[in-house]
Short mmCIF file of C-alpha atoms and ligand atoms in Angstrom, two decimals:
data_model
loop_
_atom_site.label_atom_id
_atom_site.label_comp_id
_atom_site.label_asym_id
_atom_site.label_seq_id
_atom_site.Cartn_x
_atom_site.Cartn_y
_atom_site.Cartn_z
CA UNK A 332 0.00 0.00 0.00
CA UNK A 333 1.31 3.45 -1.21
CA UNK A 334 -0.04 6.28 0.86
CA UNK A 335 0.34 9.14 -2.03
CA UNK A 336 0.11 13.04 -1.70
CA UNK A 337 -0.46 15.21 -5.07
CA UNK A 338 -0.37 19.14 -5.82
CA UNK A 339 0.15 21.80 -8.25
CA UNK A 340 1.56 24.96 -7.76
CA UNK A 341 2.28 27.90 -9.41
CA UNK A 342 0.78 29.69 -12.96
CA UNK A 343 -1.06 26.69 -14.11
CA UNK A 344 -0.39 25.50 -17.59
CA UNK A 345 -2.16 22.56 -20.03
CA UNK A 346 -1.50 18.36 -19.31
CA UNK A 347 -1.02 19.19 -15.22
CA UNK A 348 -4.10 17.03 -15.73
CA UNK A 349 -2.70 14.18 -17.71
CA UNK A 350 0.54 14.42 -15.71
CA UNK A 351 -1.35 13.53 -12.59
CA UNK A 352 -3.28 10.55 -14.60
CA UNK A 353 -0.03 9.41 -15.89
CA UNK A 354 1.09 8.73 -12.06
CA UNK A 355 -2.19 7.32 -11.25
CA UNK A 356 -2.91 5.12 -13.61
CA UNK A 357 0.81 3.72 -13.76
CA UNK A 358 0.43 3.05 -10.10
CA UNK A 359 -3.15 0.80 -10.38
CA UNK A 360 -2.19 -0.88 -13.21
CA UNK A 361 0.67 -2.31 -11.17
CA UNK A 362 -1.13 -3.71 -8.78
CA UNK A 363 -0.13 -1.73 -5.63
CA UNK A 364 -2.43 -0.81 -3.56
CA UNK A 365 -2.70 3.28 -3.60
CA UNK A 366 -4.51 6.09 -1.46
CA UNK A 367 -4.47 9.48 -2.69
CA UNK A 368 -4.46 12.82 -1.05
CA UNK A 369 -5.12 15.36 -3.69
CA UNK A 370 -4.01 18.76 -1.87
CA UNK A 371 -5.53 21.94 -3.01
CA UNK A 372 -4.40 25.33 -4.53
CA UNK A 373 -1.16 24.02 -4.45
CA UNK A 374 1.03 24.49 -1.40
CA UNK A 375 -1.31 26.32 0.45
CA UNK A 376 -3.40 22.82 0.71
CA UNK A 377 -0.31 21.55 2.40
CA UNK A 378 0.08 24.05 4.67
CA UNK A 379 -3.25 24.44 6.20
CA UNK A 380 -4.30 20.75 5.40
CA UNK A 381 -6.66 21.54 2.87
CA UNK A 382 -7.40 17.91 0.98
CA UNK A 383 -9.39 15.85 -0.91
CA UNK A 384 -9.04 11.87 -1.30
CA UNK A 385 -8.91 11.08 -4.75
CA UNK A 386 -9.72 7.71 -6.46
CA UNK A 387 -8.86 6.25 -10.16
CA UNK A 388 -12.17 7.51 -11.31
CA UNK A 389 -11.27 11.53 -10.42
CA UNK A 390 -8.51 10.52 -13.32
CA UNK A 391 -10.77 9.03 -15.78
CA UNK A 392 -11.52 11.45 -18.59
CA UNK A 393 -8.54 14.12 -17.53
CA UNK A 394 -6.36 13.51 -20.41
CA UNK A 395 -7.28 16.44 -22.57
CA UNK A 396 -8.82 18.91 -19.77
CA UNK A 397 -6.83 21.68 -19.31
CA UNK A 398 -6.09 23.58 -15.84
CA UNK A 399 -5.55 21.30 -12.55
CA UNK A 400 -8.29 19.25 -11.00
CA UNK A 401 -6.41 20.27 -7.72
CA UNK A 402 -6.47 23.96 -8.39
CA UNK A 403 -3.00 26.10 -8.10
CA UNK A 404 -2.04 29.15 -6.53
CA UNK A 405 1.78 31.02 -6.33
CA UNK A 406 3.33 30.55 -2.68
CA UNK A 407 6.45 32.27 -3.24
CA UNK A 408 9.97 30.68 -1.59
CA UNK A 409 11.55 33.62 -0.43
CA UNK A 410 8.92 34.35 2.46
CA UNK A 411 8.27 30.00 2.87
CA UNK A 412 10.07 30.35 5.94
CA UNK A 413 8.07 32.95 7.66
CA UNK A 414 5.58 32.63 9.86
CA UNK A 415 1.78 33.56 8.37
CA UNK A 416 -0.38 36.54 9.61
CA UNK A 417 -1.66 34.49 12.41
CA UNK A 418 1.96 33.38 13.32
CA UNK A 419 2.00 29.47 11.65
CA UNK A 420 4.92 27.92 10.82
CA UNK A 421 4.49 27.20 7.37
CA UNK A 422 7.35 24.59 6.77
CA UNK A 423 6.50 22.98 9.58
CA UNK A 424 2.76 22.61 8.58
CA UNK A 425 3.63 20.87 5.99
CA UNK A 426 5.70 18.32 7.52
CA UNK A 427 3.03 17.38 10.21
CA UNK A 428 0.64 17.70 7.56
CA UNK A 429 2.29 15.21 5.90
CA UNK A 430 3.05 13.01 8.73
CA UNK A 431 -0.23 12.93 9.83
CA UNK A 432 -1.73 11.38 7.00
CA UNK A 433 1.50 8.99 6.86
CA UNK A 434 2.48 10.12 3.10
CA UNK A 435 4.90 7.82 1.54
CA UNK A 436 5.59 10.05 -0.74
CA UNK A 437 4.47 13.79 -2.06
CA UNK A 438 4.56 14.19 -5.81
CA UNK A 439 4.80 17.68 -6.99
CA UNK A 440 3.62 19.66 -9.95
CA UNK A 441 5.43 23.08 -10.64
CA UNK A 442 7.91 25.44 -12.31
CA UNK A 443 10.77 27.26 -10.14
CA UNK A 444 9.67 28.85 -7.82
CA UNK A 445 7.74 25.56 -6.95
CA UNK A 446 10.68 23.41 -7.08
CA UNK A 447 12.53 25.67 -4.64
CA UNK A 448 10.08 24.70 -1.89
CA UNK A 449 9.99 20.81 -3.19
CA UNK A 450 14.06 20.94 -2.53
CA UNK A 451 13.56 22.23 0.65
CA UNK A 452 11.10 20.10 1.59
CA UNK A 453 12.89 17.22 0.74
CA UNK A 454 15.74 18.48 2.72
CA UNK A 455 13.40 18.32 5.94
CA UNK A 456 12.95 14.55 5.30
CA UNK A 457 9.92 14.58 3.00
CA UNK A 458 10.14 12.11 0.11
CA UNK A 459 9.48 13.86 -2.99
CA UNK A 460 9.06 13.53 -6.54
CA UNK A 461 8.54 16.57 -8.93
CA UNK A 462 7.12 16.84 -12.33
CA UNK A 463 8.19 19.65 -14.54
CA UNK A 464 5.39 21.78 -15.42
CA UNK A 465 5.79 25.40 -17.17
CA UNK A 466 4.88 27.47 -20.22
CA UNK A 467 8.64 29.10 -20.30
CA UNK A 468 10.61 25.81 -20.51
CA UNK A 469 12.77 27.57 -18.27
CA UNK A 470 13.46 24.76 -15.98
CA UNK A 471 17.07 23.75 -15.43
CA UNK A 472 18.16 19.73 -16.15
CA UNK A 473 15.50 19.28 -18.12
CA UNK A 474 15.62 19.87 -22.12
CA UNK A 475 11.28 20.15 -22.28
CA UNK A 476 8.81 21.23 -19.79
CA UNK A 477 4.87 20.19 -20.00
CA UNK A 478 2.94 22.82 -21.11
CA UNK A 479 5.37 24.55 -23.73
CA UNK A 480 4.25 22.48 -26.75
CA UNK A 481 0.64 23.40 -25.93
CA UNK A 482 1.24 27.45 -25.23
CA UNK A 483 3.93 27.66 -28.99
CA UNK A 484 0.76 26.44 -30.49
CA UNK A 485 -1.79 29.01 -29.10
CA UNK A 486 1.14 31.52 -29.62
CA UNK A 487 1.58 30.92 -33.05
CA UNK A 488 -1.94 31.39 -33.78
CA UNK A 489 -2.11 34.52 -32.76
CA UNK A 490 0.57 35.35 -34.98
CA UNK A 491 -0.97 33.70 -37.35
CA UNK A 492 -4.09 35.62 -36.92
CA UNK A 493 -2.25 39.10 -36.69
CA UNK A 494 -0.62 38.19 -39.84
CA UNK A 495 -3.43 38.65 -42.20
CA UNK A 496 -4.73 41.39 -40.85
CA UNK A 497 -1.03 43.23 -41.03
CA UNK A 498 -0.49 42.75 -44.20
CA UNK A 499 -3.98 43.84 -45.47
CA UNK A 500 -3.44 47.35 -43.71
CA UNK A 501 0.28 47.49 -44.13
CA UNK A 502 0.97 47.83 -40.56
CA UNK A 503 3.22 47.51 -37.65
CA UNK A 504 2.15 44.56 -35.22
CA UNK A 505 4.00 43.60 -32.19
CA UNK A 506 2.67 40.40 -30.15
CA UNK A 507 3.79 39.92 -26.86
CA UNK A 508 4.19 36.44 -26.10
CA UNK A 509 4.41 35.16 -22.49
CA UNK A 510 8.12 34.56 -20.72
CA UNK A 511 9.75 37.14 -17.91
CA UNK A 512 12.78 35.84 -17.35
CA UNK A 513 13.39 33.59 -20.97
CA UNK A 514 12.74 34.13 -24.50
CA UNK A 515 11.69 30.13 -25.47
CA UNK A 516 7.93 30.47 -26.14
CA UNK A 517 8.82 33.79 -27.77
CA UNK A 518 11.55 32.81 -30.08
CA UNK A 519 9.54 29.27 -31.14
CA UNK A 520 6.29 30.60 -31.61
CA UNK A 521 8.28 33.89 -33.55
CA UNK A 522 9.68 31.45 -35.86
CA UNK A 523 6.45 29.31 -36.31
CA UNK A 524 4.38 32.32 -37.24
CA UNK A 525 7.35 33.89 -39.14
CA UNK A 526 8.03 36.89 -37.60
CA UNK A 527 10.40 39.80 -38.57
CA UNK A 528 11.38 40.82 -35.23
CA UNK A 529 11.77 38.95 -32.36
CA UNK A 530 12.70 40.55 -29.02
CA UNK A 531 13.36 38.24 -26.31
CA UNK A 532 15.34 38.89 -22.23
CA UNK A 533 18.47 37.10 -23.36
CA UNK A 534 19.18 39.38 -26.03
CA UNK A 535 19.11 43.14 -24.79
CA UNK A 536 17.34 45.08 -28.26
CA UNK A 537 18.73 48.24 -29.70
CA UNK A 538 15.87 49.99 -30.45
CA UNK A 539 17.34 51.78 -33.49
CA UNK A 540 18.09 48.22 -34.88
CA UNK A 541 14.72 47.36 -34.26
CA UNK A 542 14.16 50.04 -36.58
CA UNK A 543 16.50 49.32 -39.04
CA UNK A 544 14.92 46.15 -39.59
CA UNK A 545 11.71 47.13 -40.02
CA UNK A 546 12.76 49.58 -42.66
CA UNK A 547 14.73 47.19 -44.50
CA UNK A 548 11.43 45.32 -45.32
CA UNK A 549 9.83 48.17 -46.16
CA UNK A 550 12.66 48.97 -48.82
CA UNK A 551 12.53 45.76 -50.06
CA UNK A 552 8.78 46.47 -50.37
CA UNK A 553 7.16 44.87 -47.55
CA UNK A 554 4.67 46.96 -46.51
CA UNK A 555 3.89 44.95 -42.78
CA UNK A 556 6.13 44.03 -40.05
CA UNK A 557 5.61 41.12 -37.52
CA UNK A 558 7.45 41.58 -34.15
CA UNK A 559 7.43 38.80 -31.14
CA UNK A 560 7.93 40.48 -27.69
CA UNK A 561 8.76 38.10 -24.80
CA UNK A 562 6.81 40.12 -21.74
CA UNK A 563 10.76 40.30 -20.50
CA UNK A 564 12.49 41.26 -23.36
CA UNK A 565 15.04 44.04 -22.33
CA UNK A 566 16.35 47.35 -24.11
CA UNK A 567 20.36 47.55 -23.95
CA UNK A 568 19.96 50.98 -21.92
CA UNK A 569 17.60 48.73 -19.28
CA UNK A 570 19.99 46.42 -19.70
CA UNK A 571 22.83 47.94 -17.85
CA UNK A 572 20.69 49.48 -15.32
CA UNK A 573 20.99 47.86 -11.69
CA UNK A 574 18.51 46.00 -10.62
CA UNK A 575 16.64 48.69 -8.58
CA UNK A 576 17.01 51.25 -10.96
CA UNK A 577 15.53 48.83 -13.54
CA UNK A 578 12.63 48.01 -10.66
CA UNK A 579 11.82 51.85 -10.53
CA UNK A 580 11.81 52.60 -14.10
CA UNK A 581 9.23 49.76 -14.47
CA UNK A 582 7.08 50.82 -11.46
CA UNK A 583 6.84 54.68 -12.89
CA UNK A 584 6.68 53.41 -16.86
CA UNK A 585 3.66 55.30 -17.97
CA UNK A 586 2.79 51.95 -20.63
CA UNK A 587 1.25 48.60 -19.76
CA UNK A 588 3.85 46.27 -20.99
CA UNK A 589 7.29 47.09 -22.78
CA UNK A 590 5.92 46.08 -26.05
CA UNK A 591 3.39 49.56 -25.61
CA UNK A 592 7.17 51.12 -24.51
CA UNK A 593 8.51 49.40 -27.95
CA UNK A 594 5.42 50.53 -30.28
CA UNK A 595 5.72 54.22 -28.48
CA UNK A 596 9.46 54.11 -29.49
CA UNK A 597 8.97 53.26 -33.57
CA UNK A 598 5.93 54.68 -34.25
CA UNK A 599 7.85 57.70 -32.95
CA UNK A 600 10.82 57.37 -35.67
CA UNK A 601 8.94 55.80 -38.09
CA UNK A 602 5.70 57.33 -37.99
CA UNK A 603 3.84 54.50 -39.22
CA UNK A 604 1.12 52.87 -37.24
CA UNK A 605 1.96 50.03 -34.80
CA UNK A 606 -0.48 48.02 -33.23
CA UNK A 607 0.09 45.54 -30.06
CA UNK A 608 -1.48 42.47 -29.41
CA UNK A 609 -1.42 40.40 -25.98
CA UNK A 610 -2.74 37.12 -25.98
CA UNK A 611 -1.59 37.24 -22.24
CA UNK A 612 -3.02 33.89 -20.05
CA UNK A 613 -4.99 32.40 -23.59
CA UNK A 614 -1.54 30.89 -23.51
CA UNK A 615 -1.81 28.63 -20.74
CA UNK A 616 -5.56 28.22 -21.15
CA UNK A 617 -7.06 25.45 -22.94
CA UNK A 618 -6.57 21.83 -24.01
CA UNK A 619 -3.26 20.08 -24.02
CA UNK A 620 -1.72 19.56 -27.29
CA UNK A 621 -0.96 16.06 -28.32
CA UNK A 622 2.59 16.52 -28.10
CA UNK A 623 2.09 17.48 -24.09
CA UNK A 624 -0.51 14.76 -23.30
CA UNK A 625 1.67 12.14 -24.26
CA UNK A 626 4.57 13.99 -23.01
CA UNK A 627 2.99 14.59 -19.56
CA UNK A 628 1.39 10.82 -19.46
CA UNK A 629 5.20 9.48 -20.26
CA UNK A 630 6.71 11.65 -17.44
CA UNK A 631 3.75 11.14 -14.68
CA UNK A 632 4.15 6.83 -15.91
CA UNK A 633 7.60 7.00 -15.12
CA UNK A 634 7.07 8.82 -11.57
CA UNK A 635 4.79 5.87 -11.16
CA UNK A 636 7.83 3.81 -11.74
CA UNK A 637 10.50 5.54 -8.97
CA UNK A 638 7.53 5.92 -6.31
CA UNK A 639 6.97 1.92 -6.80
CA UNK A 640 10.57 1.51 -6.78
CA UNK A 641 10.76 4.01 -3.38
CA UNK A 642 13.60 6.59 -5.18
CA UNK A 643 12.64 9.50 -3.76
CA UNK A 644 14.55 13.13 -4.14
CA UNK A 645 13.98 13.63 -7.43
CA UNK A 646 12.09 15.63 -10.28
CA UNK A 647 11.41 13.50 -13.63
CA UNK A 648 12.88 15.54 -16.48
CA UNK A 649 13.70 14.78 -20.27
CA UNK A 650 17.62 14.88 -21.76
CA UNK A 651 18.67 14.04 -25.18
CA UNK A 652 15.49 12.15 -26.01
CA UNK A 653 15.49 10.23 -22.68
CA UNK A 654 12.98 10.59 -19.64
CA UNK A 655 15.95 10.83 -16.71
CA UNK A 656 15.51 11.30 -12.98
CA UNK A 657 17.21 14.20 -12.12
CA UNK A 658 18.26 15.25 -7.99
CA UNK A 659 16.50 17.76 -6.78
CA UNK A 660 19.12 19.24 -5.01
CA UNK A 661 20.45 20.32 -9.13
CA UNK A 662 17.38 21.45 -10.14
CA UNK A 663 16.22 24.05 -7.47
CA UNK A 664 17.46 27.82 -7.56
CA UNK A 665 18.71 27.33 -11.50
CA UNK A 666 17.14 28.79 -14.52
CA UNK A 667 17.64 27.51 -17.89
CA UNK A 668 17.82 30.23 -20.31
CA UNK A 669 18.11 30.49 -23.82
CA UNK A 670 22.40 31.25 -24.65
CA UNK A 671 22.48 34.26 -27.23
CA UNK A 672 24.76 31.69 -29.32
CA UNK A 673 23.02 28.60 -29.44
CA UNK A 674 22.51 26.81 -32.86
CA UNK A 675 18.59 27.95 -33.53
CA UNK A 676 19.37 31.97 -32.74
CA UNK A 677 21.93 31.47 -35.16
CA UNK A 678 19.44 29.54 -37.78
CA UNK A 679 16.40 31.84 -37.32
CA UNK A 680 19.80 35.19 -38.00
CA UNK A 681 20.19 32.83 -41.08
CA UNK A 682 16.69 33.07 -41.66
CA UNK A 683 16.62 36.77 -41.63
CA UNK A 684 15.40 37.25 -38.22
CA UNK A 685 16.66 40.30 -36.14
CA UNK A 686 16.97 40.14 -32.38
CA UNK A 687 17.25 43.84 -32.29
CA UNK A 688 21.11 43.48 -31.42
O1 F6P B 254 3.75 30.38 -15.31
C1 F6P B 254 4.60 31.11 -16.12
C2 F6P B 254 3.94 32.40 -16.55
O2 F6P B 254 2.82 32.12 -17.37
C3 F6P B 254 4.89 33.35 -17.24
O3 F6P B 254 5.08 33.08 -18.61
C4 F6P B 254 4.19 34.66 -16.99
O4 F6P B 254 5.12 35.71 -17.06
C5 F6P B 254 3.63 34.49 -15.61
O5 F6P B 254 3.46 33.11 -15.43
C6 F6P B 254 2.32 35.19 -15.37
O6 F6P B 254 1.97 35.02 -14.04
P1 F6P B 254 0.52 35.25 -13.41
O7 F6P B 254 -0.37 34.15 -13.91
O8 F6P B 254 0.75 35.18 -11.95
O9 F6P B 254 0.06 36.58 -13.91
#
């Protein structure tokens, strides 16, 4: 008998569902006897003991359903360790959450911030076992997160979409595609909806590049421009602010986004129209591609696999075409980010692609 604790946490994202199915139905199928504690909104259903018990049938027809059956919510690390408002040791709530209901093991859905917490919980004793879950493919040691596929899709067809109706007025159109802190979603659904431009963190813009670019097309008589925006995407002056300065500047920026800061910018030395589009949280709405549900079902099978097995302490990941465990210990506090010189930056250059640099 496997005494089994589940949760998601963080910005949601598509197959959370048919992760948690994959680990479910690996584990009846062999056999072993299972109980499942679904905890909800994430860590915060750990904390104050906020559960449901789950059986096969809550799995049964999750494959393609998008969002989390457990709900989610953000708990951040950095305050984790202190106390609530009413003075609760969060940590420790979890642990004698967990120890109360005799948990052989928690498995946990999430992106960074989430495996943080999992690492640190696993340092207090807790067995663990993480599944990597995020839009931004950002997590370190492992080459594909669930989710991505599923968000380049809706991504590109908003490009897609914007497309048309660019080129019919002969306009400007910046999209800005979801991703702080990395420019993945942004450069892959860029080059899947063929854009011009794409702007993403890793590579600080010059906006008088970004200009340049645009009016090359237009010599070469292109009347439209297509430019991706990752939400993070950085000028080269922002760039080499500190930290705080960059902090303020955001706080008092009189526009929305940096893509309004961008349009503002060439519309200004251009003087052509420029148009923004968000597709904002569309992009982790929605049903699971096929690519993610079987991705998702192959990592949650082989979680299955290490919980029958009892190897705890680590998050199930994908490397050079493998599913791999990988420690936690590696995975928690690192960001994988795009490097300015890998192979497809230098293919989409190729391609005639400006990064604004
Ligand atoms: O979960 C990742 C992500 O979707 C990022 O791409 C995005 O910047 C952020 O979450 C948005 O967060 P929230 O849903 O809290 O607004």
């Amino acid at each position: 008998m496997k005494r089994i604790g589940m949760l998601t946490s963080g910005g949601d994202c598509q197959a959370l569902n048919a992760a948690m199915r994959g680990v479910v139905k690996s584990l009846i199928n062999s056999n072993e006897e299972v109980e499942i504690y679904g905890f909800l909104e994430g860590y915060k259903g750990l904390i104050y003991g906020n559960f449901k018990m789950l059986t096969g049938a809550d799995f049964a027809g999750i494959l393609t359903k998008g969002g989390t059956i457990l709900g989610s919510s953000r708990t951040p690390f950095k305050t984790i360790k202190d106390p609530d408002e009413n003075g609760l040791d969060k940590v420790e709530a979890m642990k004698q959450n967990y120890y109360k209901l005799r948990l052989d093991v928690l498995v946990i859905l999430g992106g960074n911030g989430t495996h943080k917490t999992a690492n640190l919980l696993r340092e207090e004793g807790l067995n663990i076992i993480t599944l990597p879950k995020t839009i931004d493919n950002d997590l370190w040691g492992t080459d594909m997160t669930f989710g991505f596929q599923s968000a380049v899709d809706i991504a590109t067809d908003c490009i897609d979409c914007i497309h048309t109706t660019a080129a019919s007025h002969g306009r400007i159109f910046i999209v800005e595609v979801m991703g702080h802190k990395v420019g993945y979603l942004t450069l892959n659904a860029g080059m899947a909806g063929g854009a011009d431009i794409i702007l993403i963190p890793e590579i600080p813009y010059d906006i008088d590049k970004v200009v340049e670019a645009i009016e090359k097309r237009h010599s070469r008589g292109s009347k439209f421009t297509i430019i991706a925006v990752a939400e993070g995407a950085i000028s080269k002056e922002d760039a080499a602010l500190s930290k705080k300065d960059y902090k303020k500047k955001l706080e008092t920026s009189p526009y929305p986004s940096v893509s309004y800061e961008i349009a503002a910018k060439i519309q200004e030395r251009t003087g052509q129209e420029v148009r923004v589009t968000v597709p904002g949280h569309t992009q982790r709405g929605g049903s699971p591609c096929p690519y993610d549900r079987v991705f998702a079902s192959r990592l949650g099978a082989e979680a299955g696999e290490l919980i029958l097995a009892g190897e705890y302490g680590f998050m199930v990941g994908y490397k050079n075409r493998e599913i791999v465990k990988v420690p936690l210990e590696d995975v928690a506090g690192k960001l994988k980010m795009l490097e300015p010189d890998a192979s497809i930056i230098k293919e989409a250059k190729l391609l005639g692609i400006s990064f604004g640099d």
